[in-house]
Amino acid sequence: MIALWDALYLLFFTMCGALVVLSVSSFGWRRLVTWGRPIVLAAVVAGIAGLAARSFTSGHLPIFGTFENAWTCAVSILVFCAVAPRLLGGAAEMWRWMSPWALAVMIYGSFFRREPVALTISEQSIFVDLHVVFAWAAFAALLCAATMSLLLIMGGRPAGDAEESQRIHDRLVLGGYVAFTAMLATGAFYLWILFATPWKWEIVGASSLLVWLGYGILIHGRLFYRWHGKGYHAGVLAVLPVLLLAFWVWSLYPGTYHFFDIPLVRPY
Amino acid sequence: MTTWNKVLRALSSRRLSFALLAAWCGLLAIWVIPFMATGLAEDRISSIATSWLPFRIVYVSVVITTIACMNVRMTADIRRAKAVVKIPDSPGRHLAPDLTAQPITIPEAKERLESHGWTVAASRDSLAARRGRLSLLGGSVFHLGIVLFIAAVALYPALSSSADFRLIEGESVGMGQPDSEDAALRSVVADATLIEVAPRYFRDVLLFERLDATWDRADGRRQTFSLASPLWVDPITTVSIQDYGLAPRFVVRDLTGVVQDTTVAMSIFPPGNEDTVGLDAAGLDVTASAFPDYGVVDGRDVSLSYNIKSPRLRVSVSSQSDPTSVIGRGLLAPGESLVLQNETGGSYTLVFEELKTYGSFRIARSWAMLLLVVAGVSMVAGMGVRIWRPRIEIVAWTTEEGLSLAIRADKVGVPASRVVADALATKGRRP
């Protein structure tokens, strides 16, 4: 018999796929767009319910291992799509270009161990929970900005006219940067608690620093020199691979203390 | 312009800041991350990133240019933040409107804007208003956080100390523990007696679910702490348990009585590891490996899990005078013994009395952490204020069609016209 969390996981997965199909289909049949927001909201409910059921089974928040983190990330992306348009004052159809990311992350996570296991002691802290909240908020905002940049380079209108799209893009980059800074700060503080040092030179931290500096350059350019157009958006896209590296390298590379797909070694 | 001002302007150059950020990115992308990907040891990476001259030049330059830039910009930002809201002369003649024909009078506009938290100055036929007065300072606060962060990391070794020590269950912190020149650090744990180290593993796999340490203090307090929930002695000092291991207690007896009774920390965990300890008073070397949860599977001695449930110790004993000759072997449960004979024909009994645990602890103290906390809060708060409450200034004047407004605001991310139009259209919460 399938567990409740597993059933909700599959439901959420299916809804991510439905959103992608809807997004693609709406290019030919515009009326389908009106179905998007209700399905996003339903997917968010299913996703959060599934994560809650998973947490009940495993005994901890869903932050341990690539499977859980991928699921949490995908839910975070759709929560962002549900909430951000109101905060930004635009981009109501954000789900159309963000749902493929949610689906891609779910597909990626499905290749990893899904068995619920106990949370390792080094993750049992409120500071880790805060760090994760800021991390996924930053990831969703910056990923959205990068995707908008791609669409703008391709001549699209992701959020209305050019000026409105640029304004929303600016808010995404700036807001994502604040969340990213908060993620680094909480991470540094917790690292001191664990290892009596605020910084370790390992690949997740170093690539995160590179992301932070990269967006710093872009924000300076935008504020001081009003960088805009295809050149600016190409710069935003250039940081995207490093952003993906910083957030996901730990799922494949064990040489980092962010690695959490710990082999379940048995004594014999 | 004085020479000092010229230097300041050069150091606060935006192009220089771009160049430094780009250089820092390049150094990370070329010299740090690729080496990490190839598996170079962390201490080597740390040495590259902190000691190599190009990195040091970038770090020092970033601090100097940031301070220079803050010095120049913060002065102007403070002046603008403190400036009184003033209505310019004949605004309709000199300013191009951004919003026109607003169906609202000057008194109504004043009331609506003030209800939304704007600072307003109004005359009979014109008005000036401002909100987000402190927003411009947010950038300076953010960059102050960067300077504090780099300074804290650079000063960290000088402002911090830590010490590691080990205690077996039942042991008190002894003279010389922890091994640190910092007397204040040593005094933090001087009166502690370890009661228990309680590890717990998830099912039968090598995954720590819990690792708590409990100790008693001289004043009767009992304190429990773990790796992720350390003991906070004060805001800058923590005590945490870093690791644990097994410490068997051996009692060696001869015909006259107890020759040696010792509990010794050994590196025999996880199962499969072997370690040797010298019982010098008895002249014996004991090589041991542990089975925390002993069982027999397919005729083999195994440990069924990593939790200490049914411990056994496999021992091999040799005389220190002839280490190559094994004088006794056995698989002992707590309380069981081996009878040994020495080279003169006398007999010893080696008893495995009990299996205790030991904890490896760390005390860490750092004034730099206060700087880092202030740095983190500064960066987040500064940037947050800058974004979420951006500065907008408006000048409004009456025309035949209605109210016209000129708006000045950050061009980046701020829907200034919409914010102003919404403020004029609705009444806010403030009286």
XYZ file of C-alpha atoms in Angstrom:
699
model
C 0.000 0.000 0.000
C 1.381 3.351 -0.980
C 2.209 5.806 1.789
C 0.242 9.074 1.997
C 3.340 11.199 1.361
C 4.185 9.095 -1.674
C 0.693 9.503 -3.109
C 0.799 13.273 -2.617
C 4.268 13.347 -4.140
C 2.961 11.662 -7.265
C -0.035 13.985 -7.339
C 2.208 17.041 -7.096
C 4.525 15.611 -9.742
C 1.562 15.113 -12.052
C 0.347 18.639 -11.454
C 3.772 20.023 -12.360
C 3.553 18.110 -15.594
C 0.022 19.389 -16.194
C 1.203 22.968 -15.727
C 3.934 22.479 -18.317
C 1.447 20.980 -20.781
C -0.933 23.845 -20.100
C 1.821 26.381 -20.589
C 2.841 24.940 -23.944
C -0.742 24.433 -25.113
C -1.707 28.002 -24.252
C 0.511 29.274 -27.032
C -2.046 27.864 -29.426
C -5.158 28.317 -27.320
C -4.911 31.401 -25.160
C -8.002 30.600 -23.110
C -6.152 27.789 -21.382
C -4.130 30.365 -19.464
C -7.093 30.959 -17.159
C -6.683 27.403 -15.836
C -3.133 28.077 -14.792
C -3.604 29.882 -11.502
C -6.165 27.416 -10.060
C -3.868 24.514 -10.913
C -0.878 26.318 -9.402
C -2.828 26.841 -6.192
C -3.985 23.231 -6.176
C -0.427 22.048 -6.784
C 0.840 24.218 -3.941
C -1.747 22.695 -1.597
C -0.862 19.176 -2.732
C 2.843 19.887 -2.483
C 2.692 21.352 1.004
C 0.391 18.576 2.192
C 2.774 16.009 0.764
C 5.782 17.605 2.428
C 3.894 17.712 5.710
C 3.048 14.015 5.405
C 6.656 13.266 4.556
C 7.803 15.260 7.587
C 5.431 13.310 9.810
C 6.863 10.036 8.536
C 10.526 10.989 8.678
C 10.287 13.044 11.882
C 11.897 16.157 10.449
C 11.387 18.934 7.932
C 12.001 17.830 4.319
C 15.543 19.171 4.015
C 17.664 16.024 4.007
C 18.882 14.489 0.782
C 18.335 15.370 -2.862
C 14.882 13.786 -3.117
C 13.456 15.913 -0.289
C 15.275 19.046 -1.339
C 14.144 18.700 -4.950
C 10.557 18.312 -3.845
C 10.823 21.282 -1.458
C 12.459 23.331 -4.207
C 9.687 22.543 -6.692
C 7.013 23.445 -4.147
C 8.921 26.661 -3.369
C 8.954 27.568 -7.058
C 5.192 27.145 -7.355
C 4.558 28.975 -4.067
C 6.646 31.781 -5.527
C 4.515 31.743 -8.675
C 1.372 31.971 -6.546
C 2.555 34.766 -4.259
C 5.121 36.837 -6.138
C 2.867 38.423 -8.785
C 0.890 40.146 -6.056
C 4.050 41.391 -4.333
C 5.653 42.467 -7.592
C 2.516 44.026 -9.008
C 2.735 42.067 -12.240
C 3.895 38.910 -14.015
C 0.680 37.046 -13.226
C 1.588 34.387 -15.809
C 4.917 33.644 -14.162
C 3.828 30.012 -13.773
C 4.047 29.538 -17.527
C 7.803 29.878 -17.623
C 8.573 28.611 -14.104
C 6.578 25.380 -14.153
C 9.150 23.685 -16.445
C 11.757 24.342 -13.776
C 9.534 22.811 -11.108
C 9.023 19.734 -13.288
C 12.737 19.491 -14.124
C 13.676 19.633 -10.446
C 11.103 16.951 -9.596
C 12.447 14.713 -12.363
C 16.005 15.242 -11.116
C 15.058 14.447 -7.531
C 13.250 11.270 -8.546
C 16.592 9.612 -9.359
C 17.724 9.750 -5.738
C 16.952 7.672 -2.684
C 13.407 8.386 -1.490
C 13.335 6.307 1.666
C 12.587 8.531 4.671
C 15.518 8.513 7.049
C 16.245 10.325 10.284
C 17.814 13.744 10.113
C 21.512 13.677 10.819
C 22.554 15.524 13.963
C 24.429 18.273 12.162
C 21.165 19.413 10.541
C 19.047 19.470 13.670
C 19.017 23.223 14.201
C 16.650 26.141 13.695
C 19.500 27.913 11.911
C 19.546 25.208 9.263
C 15.796 25.625 8.786
C 16.236 29.412 8.374
C 19.144 28.861 6.002
C 17.004 26.565 3.846
C 14.035 28.978 3.761
C 16.264 31.817 2.562
C 17.983 29.472 0.104
C 14.837 28.365 -1.689
C 13.364 31.872 -1.668
C 16.559 33.186 -3.279
C 16.689 30.321 -5.752
C 13.103 30.848 -6.894
C 13.534 34.616 -7.326
C 16.874 34.444 -9.136
C 15.769 31.542 -11.309
C 12.688 33.541 -12.262
C 14.878 36.530 -13.125
C 17.191 34.390 -15.261
C 14.245 32.882 -17.113
C 12.779 36.329 -17.710
C 16.155 37.390 -19.105
C 16.088 34.482 -21.531
C 12.577 35.365 -22.653
C 13.469 39.041 -23.047
C 16.531 38.170 -25.124
C 14.295 36.043 -27.321
C 12.015 39.019 -27.829
C 9.264 37.836 -25.523
C 7.059 39.885 -23.200
C 7.005 37.873 -19.999
C 5.325 40.587 -17.911
C 3.639 43.115 -20.155
C 5.522 45.886 -21.916
C 9.285 46.258 -21.881
C 9.365 48.820 -19.078
C 7.085 46.790 -16.816
C 9.023 43.583 -17.528
C 12.281 45.334 -16.659
C 10.846 46.731 -13.444
C 9.695 43.285 -12.319
C 13.021 41.807 -13.363
C 14.803 44.376 -11.202
C 12.645 43.477 -8.195
C 13.361 39.780 -8.691
C 17.121 40.302 -8.851
C 17.206 42.664 -5.884
C 14.830 40.598 -3.748
C 16.614 37.382 -4.635
C 19.923 38.999 -3.745
C 18.676 39.979 -0.284
C 17.472 36.420 0.340
C 20.774 35.043 -0.993
C 22.714 37.320 1.373
C 20.570 36.169 4.282
C 21.245 32.560 3.246
C 25.009 33.159 3.314
C 24.796 34.965 6.657
C 22.765 32.229 8.385
C 25.022 29.597 6.862
C 28.150 31.320 8.154
C 26.677 31.636 11.629
C 25.683 27.990 11.783
C 29.048 26.911 10.438
C 30.652 28.652 13.404
C 28.343 26.792 15.755
C 29.352 23.476 14.193
C 33.014 23.948 13.375
C 34.152 27.115 15.191
C 34.757 28.896 11.882
C 32.412 31.101 9.811
C 33.764 29.945 6.480
C 35.081 26.787 4.909
C 36.569 26.665 1.457
C 34.402 24.018 -0.096
C 32.651 23.939 -3.438
C 29.131 24.942 -2.362
C 30.371 27.941 -0.365
C 32.847 29.043 -3.028
C 30.341 28.818 -5.864
C 27.760 30.638 -3.728
C 30.282 33.422 -3.173
C 30.842 33.572 -6.934
C 27.081 33.835 -7.508
C 26.836 36.601 -4.909
C 29.671 38.571 -6.503
C 28.265 38.004 -9.997
C 24.876 39.411 -9.081
C 26.681 42.203 -7.238
C 28.323 43.231 -10.513
C 24.983 43.141 -12.324
C 23.210 45.177 -9.643
C 25.987 47.767 -9.648
C 25.770 47.979 -13.424
C 22.018 48.361 -13.358
C 22.013 51.002 -10.611
C 25.034 53.037 -11.713
C 25.030 52.707 -15.481
C 21.418 51.703 -16.161
C 22.583 48.531 -17.896
C 19.678 47.179 -19.893
C 18.823 45.283 -23.035
C 20.277 42.073 -24.371
C 23.748 42.661 -22.989
C 22.501 43.037 -19.429
C 20.221 40.028 -19.672
C 23.042 37.968 -21.159
C 24.978 38.838 -18.006
C 22.107 37.606 -15.840
C 22.036 34.367 -17.833
C 25.793 33.992 -17.455
C 25.388 33.662 -13.679
C 22.694 30.984 -14.038
C 25.049 27.987 -14.461
C 26.939 29.006 -11.330
C 23.631 29.441 -9.472
C 22.622 25.912 -10.471
C 26.067 24.633 -9.489
C 25.887 26.267 -6.067
C 22.438 24.865 -5.352
C 22.814 21.357 -6.742
C 26.485 20.305 -6.899
C 26.163 18.816 -3.430
C 23.743 16.194 -4.749
C 26.501 14.652 -6.873
C 29.798 15.670 -5.292
C 30.446 14.131 -1.868
C 33.453 16.330 -1.048
C 31.349 18.929 0.729
C 29.666 19.024 4.109
C 26.474 19.928 2.180
C 26.381 16.363 0.861
C 23.338 14.626 2.340
C 22.672 11.530 0.268
C 24.712 9.728 2.873
C 25.272 6.047 2.087
C 23.352 3.994 4.622
C 26.297 1.882 5.739
C 25.349 -1.212 7.672
C 27.692 -2.811 10.176
C 27.959 -6.077 8.317
C 40.064 70.002 -5.146
C 42.565 68.941 -2.512
C 44.896 66.008 -3.070
C 43.058 63.984 -0.442
C 39.746 64.550 -2.198
C 41.297 63.527 -5.500
C 42.579 60.311 -3.936
C 39.201 59.668 -2.356
C 37.403 60.181 -5.647
C 39.817 57.874 -7.445
C 39.392 55.156 -4.837
C 35.612 55.487 -4.890
C 35.511 55.168 -8.654
C 32.713 52.955 -9.906
C 34.940 51.518 -12.604
C 37.454 50.477 -9.979
C 34.703 48.721 -8.011
C 33.643 46.855 -11.147
C 37.209 45.854 -11.858
C 37.715 44.534 -8.333
C 34.478 42.551 -8.325
C 35.354 41.086 -11.707
C 38.863 40.227 -10.487
C 37.471 38.504 -7.395
C 35.064 36.503 -9.575
C 37.878 35.555 -11.886
C 40.086 34.363 -9.056
C 37.305 32.203 -7.666
C 36.359 30.803 -11.054
C 39.927 30.033 -12.112
C 41.926 29.271 -8.983
C 39.498 28.047 -6.386
C 36.475 26.209 -7.765
C 38.314 24.080 -10.360
C 40.805 22.921 -7.716
C 37.934 22.032 -5.436
C 36.347 19.987 -8.199
C 39.580 18.021 -8.587
C 39.551 17.171 -4.892
C 42.409 19.334 -3.630
C 42.468 19.306 0.186
C 40.609 22.085 1.942
C 43.637 23.424 3.789
C 45.448 23.835 0.462
C 42.454 25.654 -1.018
C 42.277 27.848 2.078
C 45.959 28.636 1.735
C 45.456 29.660 -1.898
C 42.395 31.787 -1.193
C 43.802 33.570 1.834
C 47.556 33.764 1.342
C 48.204 34.171 -2.353
C 49.082 37.729 -3.211
C 46.433 38.290 -5.938
C 43.698 37.330 -3.465
C 45.095 39.534 -0.721
C 45.358 42.484 -3.101
C 41.688 42.050 -4.028
C 40.530 41.747 -0.410
C 42.466 44.793 0.777
C 41.443 46.806 -2.283
C 37.770 45.950 -1.827
C 37.874 47.141 1.784
C 39.718 50.360 0.921
C 37.568 51.255 -2.085
C 34.349 50.402 -0.252
C 35.289 52.657 2.666
C 36.280 55.428 0.232
C 33.024 55.082 -1.685
C 30.965 55.081 1.499
C 32.774 58.204 2.659
C 31.834 60.031 -0.525
C 28.283 58.750 -0.981
C 27.182 58.558 2.622
C 27.857 62.273 3.141
C 25.602 63.151 0.238
C 22.971 60.578 1.236
C 22.804 61.867 4.808
C 22.468 65.425 3.526
C 19.575 64.414 1.278
C 17.918 62.398 4.031
C 18.070 65.342 6.442
C 16.889 67.920 3.894
C 13.568 69.548 4.635
C 10.808 69.089 2.100
C 10.557 72.391 0.192
C 8.260 73.479 -2.583
C 10.292 74.851 -5.522
C 9.361 78.199 -7.077
C 6.877 77.993 -9.961
C 7.100 74.233 -10.392
C 4.734 74.199 -13.347
C 7.160 76.332 -15.360
C 10.313 74.358 -14.672
C 9.268 70.751 -14.288
C 7.907 68.299 -16.827
C 4.950 66.397 -15.388
C 4.976 62.615 -15.079
C 1.326 62.442 -14.066
C -1.288 64.903 -15.288
C -4.979 65.744 -14.813
C -5.326 64.107 -11.422
C -8.872 64.897 -10.196
C -7.824 65.988 -6.717
C -7.179 69.262 -4.904
C -4.018 70.241 -3.074
C -5.554 69.837 0.422
C -6.984 66.437 -0.535
C -3.641 65.339 -1.974
C -1.861 66.464 1.191
C -4.249 64.508 3.386
C -4.034 61.349 1.273
C -0.248 61.421 1.022
C 0.202 62.018 4.736
C -2.116 59.095 5.483
C 0.303 56.905 3.479
C 3.307 58.056 5.492
C 4.616 60.767 3.171
C 6.210 63.950 4.480
C 4.358 66.812 2.806
C 4.795 70.565 2.451
C 1.916 72.385 0.749
C 0.986 75.880 -0.294
C -2.221 77.146 -1.878
C -1.514 75.814 -5.328
C 1.487 73.510 -5.075
C 2.854 70.721 -2.971
C 6.090 68.814 -2.378
C 6.241 65.387 -0.755
C 8.756 62.681 0.006
C 8.779 59.141 1.364
C 11.511 56.566 2.049
C 13.828 59.205 3.506
C 16.269 56.657 4.857
C 16.263 54.448 1.793
C 19.407 55.920 0.292
C 21.310 55.120 3.472
C 20.437 51.460 2.975
C 23.152 51.111 0.380
C 25.775 52.515 2.729
C 24.618 50.248 5.563
C 24.853 47.275 3.203
C 28.412 48.154 2.213
C 29.341 48.769 5.826
C 28.276 45.178 6.399
C 30.656 44.032 3.656
C 33.562 45.907 5.245
C 32.725 44.447 8.661
C 32.497 40.956 7.189
C 35.887 41.109 5.491
C 37.436 42.676 8.585
C 35.922 39.986 10.820
C 37.207 37.163 8.629
C 40.668 38.757 8.447
C 40.777 39.343 12.215
C 39.154 36.021 13.063
C 42.367 34.218 14.084
C 43.363 37.103 16.335
C 39.922 37.467 17.910
C 39.146 33.789 18.362
C 40.335 30.796 20.280
C 39.212 27.232 20.554
C 40.327 24.148 22.345
C 39.492 20.481 22.042
C 39.519 17.963 24.845
C 38.313 14.493 25.549
C 36.429 13.081 28.523
C 35.407 9.556 29.351
C 32.105 8.986 31.131
C 32.654 9.580 34.817
C 35.765 11.704 34.255
C 36.183 15.268 35.396
C 38.065 17.903 33.470
C 41.634 17.566 34.671
C 44.634 19.795 35.051
C 45.901 20.884 31.695
C 42.538 20.270 30.052
C 41.669 21.650 27.612
C 45.065 22.225 26.103
C 44.886 25.954 25.560
C 46.924 29.001 26.517
C 43.690 30.895 26.997
C 43.050 30.623 30.731
C 39.595 32.102 30.373
C 38.747 29.383 27.889
C 39.991 26.659 30.218
C 37.994 28.039 33.109
C 34.750 27.588 31.155
C 34.745 23.830 31.757
C 37.103 23.480 34.715
C 34.401 22.094 37.032
C 32.644 19.719 34.641
C 32.210 15.988 35.227
C 30.942 13.978 32.269
C 27.949 11.857 33.200
C 26.926 10.396 29.871
C 27.539 10.430 26.154
C 24.417 9.156 24.454
C 24.716 8.360 20.775
C 21.799 6.966 18.857
C 21.884 5.656 15.332
C 19.048 5.422 12.879
C 17.979 1.773 12.718
C 21.066 -0.317 11.974
C 22.895 2.166 9.743
C 25.780 4.553 10.332
C 23.637 7.675 10.547
C 23.772 9.705 13.742
C 20.276 10.467 14.915
C 21.312 11.837 18.281
C 24.598 12.555 20.038
C 24.009 14.212 23.377
C 26.461 14.804 26.189
C 25.420 15.395 29.790
C 27.667 16.702 32.486
C 27.457 18.019 36.017
C 28.891 21.297 37.184
C 30.282 22.027 40.645
C 27.254 24.150 41.530
C 24.931 21.200 40.945
C 23.710 22.150 37.479
C 23.270 19.346 34.999
C 23.736 20.409 31.386
C 22.910 18.507 28.218
C 24.105 19.632 24.810
C 24.925 18.304 21.348
C 26.763 19.137 18.145
C 23.990 21.288 16.653
C 22.698 22.596 19.986
C 25.832 23.585 21.857
C 26.093 25.028 25.311
C 26.071 28.825 25.066
C 28.343 29.929 27.889
C 27.963 33.535 26.761
C 27.123 35.217 23.405
C 30.566 34.479 22.014
C 31.460 31.155 23.644
C 30.072 27.713 22.942
C 30.820 24.197 24.107
C 29.803 21.354 21.815
C 30.387 17.659 21.454
C 32.170 16.918 18.199
C 32.563 13.175 18.224
C 32.457 10.136 20.439
C 34.126 6.781 20.782
C 34.369 3.700 22.934
C 36.372 3.399 26.139
C 36.626 -0.100 27.595
C 37.510 -0.527 31.234
C 40.187 -3.152 31.896
C 41.068 -4.561 35.286
C 44.215 -6.639 35.586
C 44.566 -8.818 38.657
C 47.228 -11.149 39.893
C 47.372 -13.278 43.011
C 48.010 -10.255 45.188
C 45.149 -8.195 43.945
C 44.435 -5.492 41.392
C 47.490 -4.567 39.386
C 45.793 -2.032 37.138
C 42.268 -0.670 36.758
C 42.023 1.642 33.816
C 39.433 2.988 31.408
C 41.007 3.997 28.159
C 39.695 5.751 25.070
C 40.363 3.585 22.048
C 39.829 4.060 18.314
C 37.666 0.988 17.907
C 34.538 2.517 16.465
C 32.927 1.919 14.034
C 33.166 -1.878 14.146
C 36.049 -3.212 12.120
C 38.569 -0.807 13.577
C 41.337 -2.116 15.786
C 43.456 -0.269 18.309
C 46.180 -1.175 20.814
C 46.584 0.191 24.319
C 49.423 -0.375 26.766
C 48.572 -1.396 30.356
C 51.977 -0.385 31.639
C 51.496 -1.279 35.280
C 50.695 -4.812 34.207
C 53.248 -4.887 31.396
C 50.632 -5.821 28.835
C 49.612 -4.583 25.393
C 45.935 -5.124 24.558
C 44.749 -5.010 20.963
C 40.991 -4.742 20.718
C 38.113 -4.430 18.289
C 34.513 -3.871 19.335
C 31.053 -5.210 18.544
C 28.644 -2.695 20.066
C 25.631 -4.887 19.300
C 27.031 -8.386 19.056
C 25.424 -11.134 17.033
C 26.301 -14.142 14.924
C 25.238 -14.175 11.264
C 26.135 -17.101 8.994
C 28.669 -18.265 11.547
C 30.443 -14.891 11.634
C 30.790 -12.580 14.603
C 29.181 -9.283 13.598
C 27.696 -6.168 15.116
C 24.001 -6.050 14.284
C 23.873 -2.247 14.640
C 26.004 0.649 15.813
C 24.027 1.197 18.990
C 25.516 -0.128 22.206
C 23.044 -2.847 23.122
C 24.950 -6.089 23.609
C 28.651 -5.204 23.494
C 31.540 -7.567 23.020
C 35.234 -6.925 22.824
C 37.607 -9.093 20.838
C 40.990 -8.836 22.531
C 44.470 -10.060 21.825
C 46.992 -9.637 24.627
C 50.767 -9.643 24.449
C 53.500 -8.939 26.952
C 55.271 -5.620 26.558
C 58.586 -7.425 26.983
C 57.784 -9.685 24.008
C 55.186 -7.938 21.821
C 55.272 -10.566 19.091
C 54.072 -13.325 21.335
C 50.344 -13.371 21.997
C 49.604 -14.658 25.489
C 45.863 -14.513 25.367
C 42.899 -14.065 23.010
C 39.187 -13.969 23.450
C 35.785 -12.507 22.748
C 34.638 -10.950 25.997
C 31.315 -9.657 27.206
C 31.337 -7.080 30.018
C 32.415 -8.831 33.202
C 34.207 -11.663 31.410
C 37.917 -12.289 31.750
C 40.987 -13.844 30.162
C 43.512 -15.811 32.152
C 47.039 -15.010 31.044
C 50.444 -16.405 31.940
C 53.574 -14.308 31.905
C 57.061 -15.508 31.009
C 57.907 -16.324 34.651
C 54.876 -18.605 34.956
C 52.785 -16.219 37.013
C 49.173 -15.766 36.026
C 47.183 -12.605 35.398
C 43.500 -12.142 34.892
C 42.425 -9.486 32.441
C 38.812 -8.503 33.038
C 36.789 -6.520 30.569
C 34.660 -4.790 33.198
C 32.476 -2.517 31.144
C 32.253 -0.554 27.915
C 32.008 3.179 28.419
C 31.966 5.959 25.891
C 34.037 9.085 25.606
C 33.204 12.407 24.036
C 35.419 14.751 22.052
C 34.499 18.306 22.956
C 35.280 21.727 21.646
C 35.138 25.102 23.341
C 35.038 27.978 20.869
C 35.153 31.657 21.667
C 35.191 34.430 19.111
C 34.711 38.178 19.345
C 34.764 38.140 15.561
C 31.370 36.414 15.606
C 29.757 39.555 17.036
C 31.231 41.491 14.118
C 29.940 38.882 11.716
C 26.434 38.971 13.155
C 26.406 42.775 12.884
C 27.757 42.458 9.330
C 25.044 40.005 8.316
C 22.255 42.060 9.836
C 23.653 45.229 8.205
C 23.777 43.689 4.772
C 20.281 42.245 4.898
C 18.673 45.237 6.598
C 20.463 47.806 4.422
C 19.528 46.124 1.189
C 16.033 45.406 2.448
C 15.320 49.043 3.305
C 16.705 50.124 -0.053
C 14.398 47.814 -1.944
C 11.181 47.663 0.002
C 10.873 51.354 0.906
C 12.538 53.187 -1.964
C 12.783 56.947 -1.883
C 10.232 58.833 -4.018
C 9.930 62.611 -4.232
C 7.094 64.464 -5.906
C 6.223 68.043 -6.711
C 2.615 68.791 -7.590
C 0.898 71.906 -8.921
C -2.603 72.784 -9.972
C -3.491 73.250 -13.627
C -6.763 73.826 -15.421
C -7.213 70.060 -15.943
C -6.370 69.107 -12.397
C -3.240 68.260 -10.444
C 0.030 67.623 -12.317
C 2.946 65.859 -10.669
C 6.658 65.521 -11.360
C 8.180 62.412 -9.794
C 11.760 61.607 -8.907
C 12.650 58.072 -7.794
C 15.069 55.206 -8.244
C 14.633 54.038 -11.794
C 15.421 50.471 -10.849
C 12.475 48.347 -9.789
C 10.288 51.166 -8.492
C 6.808 51.638 -9.985
C 6.915 55.266 -8.861
C 4.005 56.519 -10.943
C 1.794 53.691 -9.774
C 2.769 54.171 -6.110
C 1.983 57.878 -6.301
C -1.293 57.348 -8.180
C -2.391 54.712 -5.650
C -1.507 57.007 -2.738
C -3.578 59.789 -4.213
C -6.522 57.526 -4.957
C -6.923 55.892 -1.561
C -6.657 56.852 2.062
C -3.952 55.071 4.026
C -3.966 53.839 7.613
C -2.146 56.736 9.250
C -4.411 59.527 10.682
